[in-house]
Amino acid sequence: MHDDRMFLDQPFPDTLRLRAARACYTLALVLLPACMIATPWGLTPAACCSLLAALLAPDRIWQARKAAGWPLLAMLLAVLFVVAVVSFSVLVHHDTWKDAGDRGRVLMIPVATLMVLGFAPPRAALWAGAVLGLIGAGIVAVVQTLQHLPRADGWNNAITFADMAVLLLALVVFLRPSGRFVITVVATCAGLVAIGLSGTRGAWPAAALVMIIALFVRATSGRGHRFEAWTLALLAVVAFAVVLPQVQQRVEALQVDILRYAAGDPDSSSGARIELFGLARDELEARPWTGAGVGRFERVVQAAPQCQVPAPDGWCKLGHAHSDVPEWGATMGIPGLIALLVLYGVPAWLFARQVLVRPFPRRSRSAALAGLAVVIVFVLCGLSQSMWAHQLSGGSFLTLVGILLGFSLREDPHKP
């Protein structure tokens, strides 16, 4: 164990090859959140830089495995279980591996962890990228609103745009370096504006929870931090007031949807979700151990009586359940539900263990707290959206969890 800690504490080797690999990966950490929703390129730039870093120094990544210790082993066992469940579903239903999507790419988590441990990039790179990403997302949202788009969506759909903005918000708030309060407030306000202008109701509880956690940990960390907390709270209220008309419009739309569904009309955003949840429940009851096949929820929809010709309901064109739990249950049965619980539960447990270390003077600005917030945000957003049906959201979650786990293993909780 002592030798493993020495790997983390020793200076980074001063060779041209390893310095180049580290520079590439540091750039990847900036580009990952910066390009995620503020540009049309998504995760591609960060993926290219990460691949180049790995090709330059695969030996350094391999050497980091012992320093990671048992947390990496626990995470590896968790993702292997998820891979086994997904593979079983693909084989049983004779589907293609493409149908598994990001569910089959969960090995990205331990790989990202090893890259952070091996290349020792500065944590501030990820925070700086998140700041750029949130400010960029806010600008994109304002421009699209001025262009009379009903909902800001960047280069994705409005739901994914908002959900990813909440993930970036968690990074900006909880990874903040010392002395960067002003730019953190600016980025936070820009993120709240982007989320509000997207009109995505499912992202609002997650954004609110991030702000509540941030305010609580700052307010309980000393007098100076309490001032920061109240300042952040005040500016958050101002940002909310800016987007209040759009928020009111979406709330009114929800009320109309509920009234329509009560009158027997399911062809609305909320009505469609209720119908899809019912189909998912029926499918889980009918095939509790196999489901309809990973990534193939459209089979459940197409078999529904409401979706038969000549007059299928309008929501029958949807290919996923608009919620992670019903989606995984309907497509992979009980094993899928267990796999989803493991995929969220294991990293949340690893992060929570680190957060609860005492004393932890910098708990409010720790990678462990940021990682825990990312998992919680993803779970909350997944209550009203199939996060794994979109490559951007699923890939972002896997990569960020791995990166933040690596940073949490590097940080010393007892350091002031």
Short mmCIF file of C-alpha atoms in Angstrom, two decimals:
data_model
loop_
_atom_site.label_atom_id
_atom_site.label_comp_id
_atom_site.label_asym_id
_atom_site.label_seq_id
_atom_site.Cartn_x
_atom_site.Cartn_y
_atom_site.Cartn_z
CA MET A 1 0.00 0.00 0.00
CA HIS A 2 2.89 2.33 0.78
CA ASP A 3 4.44 1.72 -2.64
CA ASP A 4 1.08 2.35 -4.30
CA ARG A 5 0.78 5.73 -2.57
CA MET A 6 4.32 6.57 -3.66
CA PHE A 7 3.22 6.25 -7.28
CA LEU A 8 0.64 9.00 -6.71
CA ASP A 9 2.95 11.25 -4.69
CA GLN A 10 6.11 11.03 -6.79
CA PRO A 11 6.89 13.77 -9.38
CA PHE A 12 5.67 13.09 -12.91
CA PRO A 13 8.48 11.59 -15.06
CA ASP A 14 10.27 14.25 -17.11
CA THR A 15 10.41 12.59 -20.51
CA LEU A 16 9.20 14.05 -23.79
CA ARG A 17 6.86 11.14 -24.52
CA LEU A 18 5.16 11.21 -21.13
CA ARG A 19 4.93 15.01 -21.06
CA ALA A 20 3.26 14.92 -24.48
CA ALA A 21 0.82 12.26 -23.29
CA ARG A 22 0.01 14.28 -20.19
CA ALA A 23 -0.52 17.45 -22.26
CA CYS A 24 -2.89 15.61 -24.60
CA TYR A 25 -4.93 14.26 -21.73
CA THR A 26 -5.03 17.62 -19.99
CA LEU A 27 -6.39 19.12 -23.21
CA ALA A 28 -8.95 16.31 -23.33
CA LEU A 29 -10.17 17.27 -19.85
CA VAL A 30 -10.69 20.84 -21.01
CA LEU A 31 -12.43 19.88 -24.25
CA LEU A 32 -14.71 17.26 -22.70
CA PRO A 33 -17.01 19.68 -20.84
CA ALA A 34 -16.21 22.71 -23.01
CA CYS A 35 -17.45 21.09 -26.24
CA MET A 36 -20.11 18.83 -24.74
CA ILE A 37 -23.15 21.02 -25.45
CA ALA A 38 -21.66 24.40 -26.39
CA THR A 39 -20.45 23.14 -29.78
CA PRO A 40 -21.74 20.71 -32.41
CA TRP A 41 -18.74 18.43 -31.87
CA GLY A 42 -19.83 16.95 -28.54
CA LEU A 43 -17.39 14.44 -27.07
CA THR A 44 -15.36 13.90 -30.24
CA PRO A 45 -12.47 16.35 -29.58
CA ALA A 46 -11.92 14.99 -26.07
CA ALA A 47 -12.08 11.40 -27.31
CA CYS A 48 -9.43 12.08 -29.96
CA CYS A 49 -7.06 13.70 -27.45
CA SER A 50 -7.60 10.88 -24.95
CA LEU A 51 -6.88 8.26 -27.60
CA LEU A 52 -3.68 10.04 -28.59
CA ALA A 53 -2.57 10.20 -24.95
CA ALA A 54 -3.25 6.50 -24.49
CA LEU A 55 -1.29 5.61 -27.64
CA LEU A 56 1.66 7.70 -26.49
CA ALA A 57 1.94 6.12 -23.05
CA PRO A 58 -0.05 2.90 -22.56
CA ASP A 59 2.60 1.71 -20.11
CA ARG A 60 1.89 4.64 -17.79
CA ILE A 61 -1.83 3.74 -17.72
CA TRP A 62 -1.00 0.12 -16.90
CA GLN A 63 1.38 1.12 -14.10
CA ALA A 64 -1.39 3.10 -12.42
CA ARG A 65 -3.51 0.01 -11.73
CA LYS A 66 -1.84 -0.81 -8.40
CA ALA A 67 -2.10 2.76 -7.15
CA ALA A 68 -5.85 2.66 -7.75
CA GLY A 69 -6.25 -0.12 -5.18
CA TRP A 70 -9.51 -1.79 -4.25
CA PRO A 71 -11.82 1.08 -5.35
CA LEU A 72 -10.82 0.41 -8.95
CA LEU A 73 -11.37 -3.32 -8.43
CA ALA A 74 -14.85 -2.66 -7.04
CA MET A 75 -15.68 -0.43 -9.99
CA LEU A 76 -14.26 -2.98 -12.44
CA LEU A 77 -16.38 -5.77 -10.98
CA ALA A 78 -19.46 -3.53 -11.20
CA VAL A 79 -18.95 -2.68 -14.86
CA LEU A 80 -18.15 -6.30 -15.73
CA PHE A 81 -21.48 -7.30 -14.21
CA VAL A 82 -23.24 -4.67 -16.34
CA VAL A 83 -21.38 -5.91 -19.44
CA ALA A 84 -22.46 -9.49 -18.63
CA VAL A 85 -26.12 -8.51 -18.34
CA VAL A 86 -26.02 -6.49 -21.57
CA SER A 87 -24.19 -9.29 -23.42
CA PHE A 88 -26.71 -11.86 -22.21
CA SER A 89 -29.56 -9.73 -23.54
CA VAL A 90 -27.89 -9.28 -26.93
CA LEU A 91 -27.22 -13.00 -27.28
CA VAL A 92 -30.66 -14.16 -26.09
CA HIS A 93 -32.51 -11.87 -28.48
CA HIS A 94 -30.02 -12.31 -31.36
CA ASP A 95 -29.58 -8.56 -31.59
CA THR A 96 -26.55 -6.60 -32.73
CA TRP A 97 -23.96 -5.15 -30.37
CA LYS A 98 -24.83 -1.73 -31.75
CA ASP A 99 -28.17 -1.96 -29.94
CA ALA A 100 -26.35 -2.02 -26.59
CA GLY A 101 -25.08 1.53 -27.16
CA ASP A 102 -23.34 3.14 -24.20
CA ARG A 103 -24.54 0.36 -21.90
CA GLY A 104 -21.85 -1.82 -23.44
CA ARG A 105 -19.16 0.85 -23.07
CA VAL A 106 -19.13 0.96 -19.28
CA LEU A 107 -15.49 -0.15 -19.25
CA MET A 108 -14.76 3.50 -20.01
CA ILE A 109 -15.09 4.14 -16.25
CA PRO A 110 -12.03 2.19 -15.04
CA VAL A 111 -10.03 3.24 -18.11
CA ALA A 112 -10.69 6.92 -17.40
CA THR A 113 -9.76 6.38 -13.75
CA LEU A 114 -6.44 4.82 -14.72
CA MET A 115 -5.69 7.66 -17.15
CA VAL A 116 -6.20 10.27 -14.45
CA LEU A 117 -3.99 8.34 -12.03
CA GLY A 118 -1.35 7.62 -14.64
CA PHE A 119 -1.07 11.04 -16.30
CA ALA A 120 -1.78 13.15 -13.18
CA PRO A 121 -3.46 16.02 -15.08
CA PRO A 122 -4.41 19.17 -13.14
CA ARG A 123 -7.94 19.00 -11.81
CA ALA A 124 -8.38 22.65 -12.73
CA ALA A 125 -8.41 21.64 -16.41
CA LEU A 126 -11.74 19.85 -15.99
CA TRP A 127 -13.17 22.77 -14.02
CA ALA A 128 -12.01 25.32 -16.62
CA GLY A 129 -13.59 23.28 -19.40
CA ALA A 130 -16.86 23.10 -17.45
CA VAL A 131 -16.84 26.89 -16.99
CA LEU A 132 -16.34 27.39 -20.74
CA GLY A 133 -19.02 24.81 -21.48
CA LEU A 134 -21.62 26.40 -19.21
CA ILE A 135 -20.96 29.95 -20.40
CA GLY A 136 -21.08 28.71 -24.00
CA ALA A 137 -24.32 26.84 -23.32
CA GLY A 138 -25.86 29.97 -21.81
CA ILE A 139 -24.88 32.01 -24.88
CA VAL A 140 -26.26 29.34 -27.23
CA ALA A 141 -29.53 29.22 -25.27
CA VAL A 142 -29.98 33.01 -25.35
CA VAL A 143 -29.19 33.20 -29.08
CA GLN A 144 -31.64 30.40 -29.91
CA THR A 145 -34.33 32.04 -27.79
CA LEU A 146 -33.79 35.35 -29.61
CA GLN A 147 -34.19 33.39 -32.85
CA HIS A 148 -37.66 32.42 -31.57
CA LEU A 149 -36.95 28.75 -30.97
CA PRO A 150 -39.55 27.49 -28.49
CA ARG A 151 -36.89 25.61 -26.50
CA ALA A 152 -33.11 26.01 -26.54
CA ASP A 153 -31.47 22.73 -27.53
CA GLY A 154 -27.96 23.51 -28.80
CA TRP A 155 -27.07 20.83 -31.31
CA ASN A 156 -29.03 18.11 -29.49
CA ASN A 157 -32.57 17.85 -28.23
CA ALA A 158 -33.71 20.21 -25.48
CA ILE A 159 -33.84 17.50 -22.81
CA THR A 160 -30.29 16.27 -23.37
CA PHE A 161 -29.07 19.87 -23.58
CA ALA A 162 -30.49 20.69 -20.15
CA ASP A 163 -29.47 17.42 -18.50
CA MET A 164 -25.86 17.85 -19.61
CA ALA A 165 -25.92 21.47 -18.44
CA VAL A 166 -26.80 20.25 -14.94
CA LEU A 167 -23.83 17.86 -15.02
CA LEU A 168 -21.56 20.76 -15.97
CA LEU A 169 -23.11 22.83 -13.19
CA ALA A 170 -22.07 20.18 -10.66
CA LEU A 171 -18.49 20.26 -11.97
CA VAL A 172 -18.28 24.05 -11.85
CA VAL A 173 -19.65 24.31 -8.33
CA PHE A 174 -17.82 21.44 -6.64
CA LEU A 175 -14.45 21.46 -8.45
CA ARG A 176 -13.84 25.20 -8.02
CA PRO A 177 -10.20 26.04 -7.31
CA SER A 178 -9.49 28.43 -4.46
CA GLY A 179 -10.03 32.09 -5.37
CA ARG A 180 -12.22 31.50 -8.42
CA PHE A 181 -15.55 32.48 -6.89
CA VAL A 182 -16.54 35.25 -9.31
CA ILE A 183 -16.11 33.21 -12.49
CA THR A 184 -17.87 30.33 -10.76
CA VAL A 185 -20.87 32.56 -10.10
CA VAL A 186 -20.89 33.77 -13.72
CA ALA A 187 -20.78 30.22 -15.08
CA THR A 188 -23.43 29.07 -12.61
CA CYS A 189 -25.82 31.82 -13.67
CA ALA A 190 -25.16 31.04 -17.35
CA GLY A 191 -25.92 27.38 -16.68
CA LEU A 192 -29.18 28.16 -14.87
CA VAL A 193 -30.24 30.39 -17.77
CA ALA A 194 -29.46 27.60 -20.26
CA ILE A 195 -31.43 25.07 -18.23
CA GLY A 196 -34.38 27.42 -17.87
CA LEU A 197 -34.50 28.38 -21.54
CA SER A 198 -34.40 24.72 -22.57
CA GLY A 199 -37.81 24.26 -20.98
CA THR A 200 -36.78 20.83 -19.67
CA ARG A 201 -38.86 20.29 -16.56
CA GLY A 202 -37.06 17.06 -15.61
CA ALA A 203 -33.74 18.92 -15.20
CA TRP A 204 -35.09 21.50 -12.76
CA PRO A 205 -35.12 19.25 -9.63
CA ALA A 206 -31.55 18.11 -10.37
CA ALA A 207 -30.34 21.70 -10.82
CA ALA A 208 -32.12 22.76 -7.65
CA LEU A 209 -30.52 19.90 -5.70
CA VAL A 210 -27.03 20.84 -6.93
CA MET A 211 -27.58 24.41 -5.75
CA ILE A 212 -28.99 23.28 -2.39
CA ILE A 213 -26.03 20.98 -1.74
CA ALA A 214 -23.61 23.72 -2.77
CA LEU A 215 -25.25 26.29 -0.52
CA PHE A 216 -25.37 23.87 2.42
CA VAL A 217 -21.72 22.80 2.27
CA ARG A 218 -20.55 26.40 1.81
CA ALA A 219 -22.78 27.77 4.56
CA THR A 220 -21.46 25.19 7.03
CA SER A 221 -17.77 25.79 6.19
CA GLY A 222 -17.07 29.06 7.99
CA ARG A 223 -18.07 32.74 7.96
CA GLY A 224 -16.30 33.59 4.69
CA HIS A 225 -17.90 30.66 2.98
CA ARG A 226 -21.32 31.66 4.29
CA PHE A 227 -20.94 34.99 2.50
CA GLU A 228 -20.14 33.14 -0.70
CA ALA A 229 -23.19 30.92 -0.17
CA TRP A 230 -25.56 33.87 0.23
CA THR A 231 -24.04 35.63 -2.79
CA LEU A 232 -24.47 32.50 -4.88
CA ALA A 233 -28.05 32.09 -3.68
CA LEU A 234 -28.91 35.71 -4.54
CA LEU A 235 -27.48 35.48 -8.05
CA ALA A 236 -29.20 32.14 -8.59
CA VAL A 237 -32.51 33.83 -7.80
CA VAL A 238 -31.69 36.58 -10.30
CA ALA A 239 -30.85 34.01 -12.97
CA PHE A 240 -34.12 32.21 -12.25
CA ALA A 241 -36.04 35.48 -12.57
CA VAL A 242 -34.55 36.01 -16.04
CA VAL A 243 -36.01 32.74 -17.32
CA LEU A 244 -39.21 32.87 -15.26
CA PRO A 245 -41.51 33.46 -18.29
CA GLN A 246 -40.20 30.30 -19.99
CA VAL A 247 -40.54 28.35 -16.75
CA GLN A 248 -44.13 29.50 -16.29
CA GLN A 249 -44.92 28.49 -19.87
CA ARG A 250 -43.62 24.96 -19.30
CA VAL A 251 -45.51 24.64 -15.99
CA GLU A 252 -48.72 25.69 -17.70
CA ALA A 253 -48.05 23.16 -20.47
CA LEU A 254 -47.70 20.44 -17.82
CA GLN A 255 -51.06 21.37 -16.33
CA VAL A 256 -52.68 21.19 -19.76
CA ASP A 257 -51.08 17.78 -20.40
CA ILE A 258 -52.50 16.41 -17.16
CA LEU A 259 -55.98 17.71 -17.95
CA ARG A 260 -55.81 16.19 -21.45
CA TYR A 261 -54.75 12.83 -20.09
CA ALA A 262 -57.53 12.88 -17.49
CA ALA A 263 -59.95 13.51 -20.37
CA GLY A 264 -58.65 10.44 -22.24
CA ASP A 265 -56.13 12.10 -24.56
CA PRO A 266 -52.60 10.65 -24.07
CA ASP A 267 -51.04 12.50 -27.03
CA SER A 268 -48.99 14.97 -25.00
CA SER A 269 -45.53 15.00 -23.48
CA SER A 270 -46.70 13.93 -20.04
CA GLY A 271 -49.45 11.66 -21.33
CA ALA A 272 -47.00 9.79 -23.54
CA ARG A 273 -44.70 9.18 -20.57
CA ILE A 274 -47.53 7.72 -18.53
CA GLU A 275 -48.45 5.37 -21.39
CA LEU A 276 -44.84 4.33 -21.90
CA PHE A 277 -44.39 3.62 -18.18
CA GLY A 278 -47.44 1.37 -18.31
CA LEU A 279 -46.09 -0.53 -21.32
CA ALA A 280 -42.74 -0.98 -19.58
CA ARG A 281 -44.44 -2.38 -16.47
CA ASP A 282 -46.48 -4.84 -18.54
CA GLU A 283 -43.37 -5.99 -20.43
CA LEU A 284 -41.48 -6.55 -17.18
CA GLU A 285 -44.32 -8.65 -15.85
CA ALA A 286 -44.54 -10.65 -19.08
CA ARG A 287 -40.80 -11.35 -19.45
CA PRO A 288 -39.16 -10.64 -16.08
CA TRP A 289 -35.79 -12.27 -16.86
CA THR A 290 -35.13 -11.32 -20.48
CA GLY A 291 -37.21 -8.28 -21.42
CA ALA A 292 -37.59 -7.14 -25.00
CA GLY A 293 -33.87 -6.82 -25.71
CA VAL A 294 -31.33 -4.17 -24.73
CA GLY A 295 -31.91 -0.91 -26.60
CA ARG A 296 -35.03 -2.28 -28.30
CA PHE A 297 -37.88 -0.68 -26.38
CA GLU A 298 -39.53 0.10 -29.71
CA ARG A 299 -40.55 -3.57 -29.82
CA VAL A 300 -42.69 -2.97 -26.74
CA VAL A 301 -44.22 0.14 -28.30
CA GLN A 302 -44.92 -1.48 -31.67
CA ALA A 303 -46.69 -4.42 -30.00
CA ALA A 304 -49.00 -2.17 -27.97
CA PRO A 305 -52.69 -2.16 -29.00
CA GLN A 306 -52.68 1.64 -29.07
CA CYS A 307 -49.98 1.57 -31.75
CA GLN A 308 -51.64 -0.69 -34.26
CA VAL A 309 -52.73 0.59 -37.65
CA PRO A 310 -54.76 2.21 -39.05
CA ALA A 311 -54.85 4.86 -36.29
CA PRO A 312 -51.88 4.60 -33.92
CA ASP A 313 -51.53 7.19 -31.17
CA GLY A 314 -49.07 10.01 -31.77
CA TRP A 315 -46.62 8.80 -29.09
CA CYS A 316 -46.15 5.46 -30.85
CA LYS A 317 -43.21 6.88 -32.81
CA LEU A 318 -41.14 7.05 -29.61
CA GLY A 319 -38.47 4.37 -29.34
CA HIS A 320 -37.60 4.55 -25.65
CA ALA A 321 -39.42 4.72 -22.32
CA HIS A 322 -38.38 8.29 -21.39
CA SER A 323 -37.15 6.97 -18.03
CA ASP A 324 -34.16 4.79 -17.18
CA VAL A 325 -35.75 2.42 -14.67
CA PRO A 326 -38.70 1.39 -16.89
CA GLU A 327 -36.38 1.25 -19.91
CA TRP A 328 -33.83 -1.10 -18.33
CA GLY A 329 -36.54 -3.22 -16.75
CA ALA A 330 -38.58 -3.60 -19.94
CA THR A 331 -35.58 -4.31 -22.16
CA MET A 332 -33.43 -6.49 -19.86
CA GLY A 333 -35.82 -7.60 -17.14
CA ILE A 334 -34.87 -7.94 -13.48
CA PRO A 335 -31.16 -8.42 -14.33
CA GLY A 336 -31.30 -5.05 -16.10
CA LEU A 337 -32.73 -3.35 -13.03
CA ILE A 338 -30.00 -4.89 -10.86
CA ALA A 339 -27.35 -3.79 -13.38
CA LEU A 340 -28.68 -0.21 -13.32
CA LEU A 341 -28.61 -0.22 -9.51
CA VAL A 342 -25.01 -1.47 -9.54
CA LEU A 343 -23.95 1.05 -12.19
CA TYR A 344 -25.23 3.94 -10.08
CA GLY A 345 -24.80 2.50 -6.61
CA VAL A 346 -21.15 1.43 -6.67
CA PRO A 347 -19.67 4.79 -7.79
CA ALA A 348 -22.05 6.66 -5.47
CA TRP A 349 -20.83 4.51 -2.57
CA LEU A 350 -17.16 5.03 -3.48
CA PHE A 351 -17.63 8.80 -3.69
CA ALA A 352 -19.70 8.96 -0.48
CA ARG A 353 -17.02 7.09 1.46
CA GLN A 354 -14.47 9.71 0.46
CA VAL A 355 -16.79 12.63 1.20
CA LEU A 356 -17.45 11.34 4.72
CA VAL A 357 -13.75 11.16 5.63
CA ARG A 358 -13.08 13.38 8.66
CA PRO A 359 -11.46 15.82 8.86
CA PHE A 360 -11.95 17.00 5.28
CA PRO A 361 -11.22 20.78 5.17
CA ARG A 362 -11.90 21.06 1.42
CA ARG A 363 -14.98 18.81 1.28
CA SER A 364 -17.07 21.53 -0.41
CA ARG A 365 -14.57 21.67 -3.29
CA SER A 366 -13.67 18.01 -3.70
CA ALA A 367 -13.70 15.60 -6.61
CA ALA A 368 -15.53 13.11 -4.40
CA LEU A 369 -18.43 15.51 -3.81
CA ALA A 370 -18.47 16.42 -7.51
CA GLY A 371 -18.60 12.73 -8.42
CA LEU A 372 -21.43 12.04 -5.98
CA ALA A 373 -23.33 15.03 -7.39
CA VAL A 374 -22.84 13.76 -10.97
CA VAL A 375 -24.33 10.37 -10.07
CA ILE A 376 -27.28 11.93 -8.23
CA VAL A 377 -27.95 14.37 -11.10
CA PHE A 378 -27.88 11.55 -13.63
CA VAL A 379 -30.31 9.47 -11.57
CA LEU A 380 -32.72 12.40 -11.15
CA CYS A 381 -32.61 13.36 -14.82
CA GLY A 382 -33.13 9.71 -15.70
CA LEU A 383 -36.50 9.71 -13.97
CA SER A 384 -38.03 11.63 -16.88
CA GLN A 385 -35.63 10.81 -19.72
CA SER A 386 -33.89 7.69 -21.07
CA MET A 387 -30.35 8.92 -20.50
CA TRP A 388 -28.84 5.80 -22.06
CA ALA A 389 -30.78 6.26 -25.29
CA HIS A 390 -28.47 9.13 -26.22
CA GLN A 391 -24.75 8.66 -26.79
CA LEU A 392 -23.88 12.12 -25.49
CA SER A 393 -25.50 11.67 -22.10
CA GLY A 394 -24.43 8.06 -21.55
CA GLY A 395 -20.87 8.65 -22.73
CA SER A 396 -20.56 11.81 -20.62
CA PHE A 397 -21.67 10.01 -17.48
CA LEU A 398 -19.27 7.10 -17.93
CA THR A 399 -16.32 9.35 -18.68
CA LEU A 400 -16.98 11.85 -15.88
CA VAL A 401 -17.49 9.14 -13.26
CA GLY A 402 -14.19 7.54 -14.21
CA ILE A 403 -12.33 10.86 -14.25
CA LEU A 404 -13.75 12.04 -10.93
CA LEU A 405 -13.05 8.67 -9.31
CA GLY A 406 -9.43 9.06 -10.39
CA PHE A 407 -9.21 12.59 -8.99
CA SER A 408 -10.88 11.52 -5.73
CA LEU A 409 -8.25 8.80 -5.30
CA ARG A 410 -5.48 11.35 -5.86
CA GLU A 411 -6.75 14.00 -3.45
CA ASP A 412 -5.76 13.95 0.20
CA PRO A 413 -8.89 14.55 2.33
CA HIS A 414 -6.79 15.74 5.27
CA LYS A 415 -5.00 18.46 3.32
CA PRO A 416 -6.17 21.98 4.32
#
